[in-house]
Coordinates of C-alpha atoms and ligand atoms in Angstrom, one line a residue:
M165 CA 0.0 -0.1 0.1
G166 CA 3.1 2.0 0.2
N167 CA 2.6 5.9 1.7
I168 CA -0.6 6.4 -0.1
P169 CA -2.7 8.4 2.6
K170 CA -5.6 7.1 3.6
T171 CA -8.9 8.2 2.0
R172 CA -11.3 9.0 4.6
L173 CA -15.0 8.0 3.9
G174 CA -18.1 9.8 5.1
I175 CA -21.0 6.8 4.8
L176 CA -24.7 8.1 4.7
G177 CA -27.4 5.3 4.8
S178 CA -31.0 4.7 6.0
G179 CA -31.2 0.9 5.8
K180 CA -29.9 -2.0 7.3
G181 CA -26.0 -1.4 6.5
S182 CA -25.0 -4.3 4.7
N183 CA -22.9 -2.4 2.2
M184 CA -21.5 -0.1 5.3
A185 CA -20.5 -3.6 7.0
A186 CA -18.8 -4.9 3.4
I187 CA -16.9 -1.6 3.2
A188 CA -15.8 -1.8 6.9
E189 CA -14.4 -5.1 6.5
A190 CA -12.7 -4.1 3.3
C191 CA -11.1 -1.2 5.3
R192 CA -10.3 -3.5 8.2
S193 CA -8.5 -5.7 5.7
G194 CA -5.5 -3.3 5.5
Q195 CA -5.4 -4.2 1.6
F196 CA -6.6 -0.5 0.8
P197 CA -5.7 3.0 1.4
M198 CA -9.0 3.7 3.0
E199 CA -10.9 4.2 6.3
I200 CA -14.3 4.8 7.5
A201 CA -14.2 8.5 9.1
L202 CA -18.0 8.6 10.1
V203 CA -21.4 7.0 9.5
L204 CA -24.5 9.2 9.1
S205 CA -27.9 8.3 8.9
D206 CA -31.4 10.1 8.5
I207 CA -32.9 7.2 10.8
E208 CA -32.4 7.2 14.1
D209 CA -32.8 3.5 14.9
S210 CA -31.5 2.4 11.4
G211 CA -29.5 -0.9 11.5
I212 CA -26.6 0.9 9.6
L213 CA -25.9 3.1 13.0
A214 CA -26.4 0.1 15.2
R215 CA -23.7 -2.0 12.9
A216 CA -21.2 1.0 12.8
R217 CA -21.5 1.2 16.4
E218 CA -20.9 -2.4 17.1
R219 CA -17.7 -1.9 14.8
G220 CA -16.7 1.0 17.2
L221 CA -17.2 3.4 14.4
P222 CA -17.9 7.0 14.8
A223 CA -22.0 7.2 13.7
R224 CA -24.5 9.5 14.3
F225 CA -28.3 10.4 13.8
I226 CA -29.0 13.7 12.2
A227 CA -32.6 14.6 11.6
P228 CA -33.5 15.1 7.9
G229 CA -36.2 18.1 8.8
R230 CA -39.4 18.8 7.2
F231 CA -39.2 17.2 3.9
R232 CA -39.9 13.3 2.9
T233 CA -37.6 12.8 0.2
K234 CA -34.6 15.3 0.6
L235 CA -32.9 17.0 3.4
D236 CA -34.0 20.6 4.3
E237 CA -31.7 23.3 4.1
E238 CA -30.6 23.1 7.8
A239 CA -30.4 19.3 7.7
E240 CA -28.1 19.9 4.6
R241 CA -26.0 22.4 6.4
Q242 CA -25.7 19.9 9.4
Y243 CA -24.8 17.0 7.1
V244 CA -22.1 19.0 5.3
Q245 CA -20.6 20.7 8.2
T246 CA -20.3 17.1 10.1
L247 CA -18.7 15.4 7.2
Q248 CA -16.2 18.6 6.8
T249 CA -15.3 18.7 10.6
A250 CA -14.7 14.6 10.1
R251 CA -12.4 15.6 7.2
V252 CA -14.1 13.3 4.8
D253 CA -12.4 12.8 1.7
L254 CA -15.3 10.9 -0.1
V255 CA -19.0 10.8 0.6
V256 CA -20.4 7.3 0.1
L257 CA -24.2 6.9 -0.2
A258 CA -24.9 3.3 1.1
G259 CA -28.8 3.1 0.8
F260 CA -29.4 6.8 1.8
M261 CA -32.9 7.4 0.7
R262 CA -32.9 11.0 0.5
I263 CA -31.9 13.0 -2.8
L264 CA -29.0 15.3 -2.3
K265 CA -29.3 18.4 -3.9
G266 CA -26.8 21.5 -5.0
E267 CA -25.2 22.5 -2.2
F268 CA -24.5 19.1 -0.7
L269 CA -23.0 18.4 -4.1
R270 CA -21.0 21.4 -4.4
A271 CA -19.6 20.8 -1.1
F272 CA -18.0 17.6 -2.5
P273 CA -17.4 18.1 -6.0
Q274 CA -16.9 15.0 -7.8
R275 CA -16.7 13.1 -4.3
V276 CA -20.1 11.7 -3.6
V277 CA -20.4 8.2 -4.8
N278 CA -23.9 6.2 -4.8
I279 CA -24.7 2.3 -5.2
H280 CA -27.9 1.4 -6.8
P281 CA -29.6 -2.0 -7.3
S282 CA -30.2 -2.2 -11.1
L283 CA -28.0 -1.7 -14.4
L284 CA -28.5 1.9 -14.9
P285 CA -30.1 3.6 -16.7
S286 CA -32.6 0.8 -16.6
F287 CA -34.8 1.1 -13.3
P288 CA -33.5 4.2 -11.7
G289 CA -35.7 5.4 -8.5
L290 CA -37.0 2.9 -6.0
E291 CA -37.1 -0.8 -5.6
S292 CA -35.4 -1.5 -8.6
W293 CA -35.3 -5.0 -8.2
R294 CA -39.0 -5.1 -8.4
Q295 CA -39.2 -2.9 -11.4
A296 CA -36.6 -5.5 -12.9
L297 CA -38.7 -8.3 -12.1
D298 CA -41.9 -6.6 -13.3
Y299 CA -40.4 -5.5 -16.5
G300 CA -39.3 -9.1 -17.0
V301 CA -35.7 -8.3 -17.9
K302 CA -33.2 -11.6 -17.5
V303 CA -30.2 -9.8 -16.3
T304 CA -30.1 -7.2 -13.8
G305 CA -27.4 -6.0 -11.4
C306 CA -25.9 -3.1 -9.5
T307 CA -24.2 0.0 -10.4
V308 CA -21.7 2.5 -8.4
H309 CA -21.7 5.9 -9.9
L310 CA -21.0 9.3 -9.0
A311 CA -24.1 11.4 -7.7
D312 CA -25.3 14.0 -9.6
P313 CA -28.1 16.6 -9.2
G314 CA -30.4 14.0 -11.3
I315 CA -31.8 10.6 -9.9
D316 CA -29.3 8.0 -10.3
T317 CA -27.8 9.6 -13.4
G318 CA -24.2 10.5 -12.5
P319 CA -21.2 9.2 -14.3
I320 CA -21.0 5.1 -14.1
L321 CA -17.8 3.9 -12.3
A322 CA -18.6 0.4 -12.3
Q323 CA -21.5 -2.3 -12.9
Q324 CA -21.8 -6.0 -12.0
T325 CA -24.5 -8.4 -13.6
V326 CA -26.7 -10.4 -11.8
P327 CA -29.1 -12.9 -13.5
V328 CA -33.0 -13.0 -13.1
L329 CA -34.3 -16.5 -12.2
D330 CA -37.5 -18.0 -13.2
D331 CA -38.4 -18.6 -9.6
D332 CA -37.2 -15.3 -7.9
T333 CA -39.4 -13.2 -6.0
P334 CA -38.5 -9.5 -5.2
A335 CA -37.0 -10.8 -2.0
T336 CA -34.8 -13.1 -3.7
L337 CA -33.6 -11.0 -6.5
H338 CA -33.1 -8.3 -4.2
E339 CA -30.7 -10.6 -1.8
R340 CA -28.6 -11.6 -5.1
I341 CA -28.2 -8.2 -6.2
Q342 CA -27.1 -7.2 -2.8
Q343 CA -24.3 -9.8 -2.5
A344 CA -23.3 -8.5 -5.6
E345 CA -23.0 -4.8 -4.1
R346 CA -21.0 -6.1 -1.5
V347 CA -18.1 -7.0 -3.4
L348 CA -18.6 -4.3 -6.0
Y349 CA -18.8 -1.5 -3.9
P350 CA -15.8 -1.9 -1.4
A351 CA -13.5 -2.8 -4.7
T352 CA -14.8 0.3 -6.5
L353 CA -14.1 2.7 -3.5
A354 CA -10.7 0.8 -3.1
A355 CA -9.9 1.9 -6.9
L356 CA -10.8 5.4 -6.3
A357 CA -8.7 5.4 -3.0
Q358 CA -5.8 4.0 -5.2
G359 CA -6.1 6.6 -7.6
N360 CA -6.9 4.2 -10.1
I361 CA -10.2 5.5 -11.8
R362 CA -9.9 8.5 -14.3
I363 CA -13.3 10.5 -14.8
E364 CA -13.7 12.4 -18.3
G365 CA -17.1 13.8 -18.4
R366 CA -19.4 10.9 -18.4
R367 CA -16.8 8.4 -19.3
T368 CA -14.6 6.8 -16.4
F369 CA -11.5 4.8 -17.1
R370 CA -9.3 2.3 -15.0
I371 CA -5.9 3.2 -14.8
A372 CA -3.6 0.1 -14.5
P373 CA -1.8 0.3 -11.0
P374 CA 2.0 0.8 -11.2
Q375 CA 3.9 -2.5 -11.5
G376 CA 6.4 -3.7 -8.9
Ligands
GAR1457 C1 -29.1 -1.1 -1.5 O1 -29.2 -2.4 -2.1 C2 -28.7 -0.1 -2.4 O2 -28.4 -0.4 -3.6 C3 -30.2 0.3 -2.3 O3 -30.4 0.2 -0.8 C4 -29.9 -0.7 -0.2 C5 -29.2 -0.6 1.3 O4 -29.0 -2.0 1.7 N1 -30.0 1.8 -2.7 C6 -31.3 2.3 -3.4 O5 -32.0 2.0 -3.6 C7 -30.7 3.8 -3.7 N2 -31.8 4.1 -4.7 P1 -28.0 -1.9 2.9 O6 -28.4 -0.8 3.9 O7 -27.9 -2.9 3.4 O8 -26.5 -1.2 2.4

């Protein structure tokens, strides 16, 4: 790993925290120059906060304010300030179910990453595994992308396919996608932390790590 300084991750989530746990394992392995600086949630009793605390990670609930699908201005200010105080380099959305708008994204330009449970641009929005099943596709997957002001529209960093099986229910398909997420997300964050991804507009490229 040499002398590369560790990228400090600030993870935001609203759910059970399985992606956060996988990222925490990757950090703990010591193989990658990254560490979790802070975990934040808009849900006070969320699994992600409980799992972060079990691991001894700094974890905080910050109330989202008066809206249902986004943070209000005061909440947004608090999220940004808390992440900046923790000297976070990369904001990692791991099942954070609120849209982040301009002010937040401007505070971390090109430094907000999201995981989405479909092969974007197919099935943006909510319950993408159910959308995939209802549509009848035979292959779906997950996507890691940079967040931009649109809904699941930012430049794609990595994707992994997942088959849809004839006897899938929404729950079994979601679980298979989540298994893929738990591999793809830590690996993509590690590539970012190692400086192995170059971003040019909408296109992104892997840079081969130096040999030896
Ligand atoms: C993940 O499957 C993630 O892809 C999804 O929420 C889940 C969180 O699970 N995100 C979205 O649907 C965002 N639109 P986790 O809390 O177990 O990591």
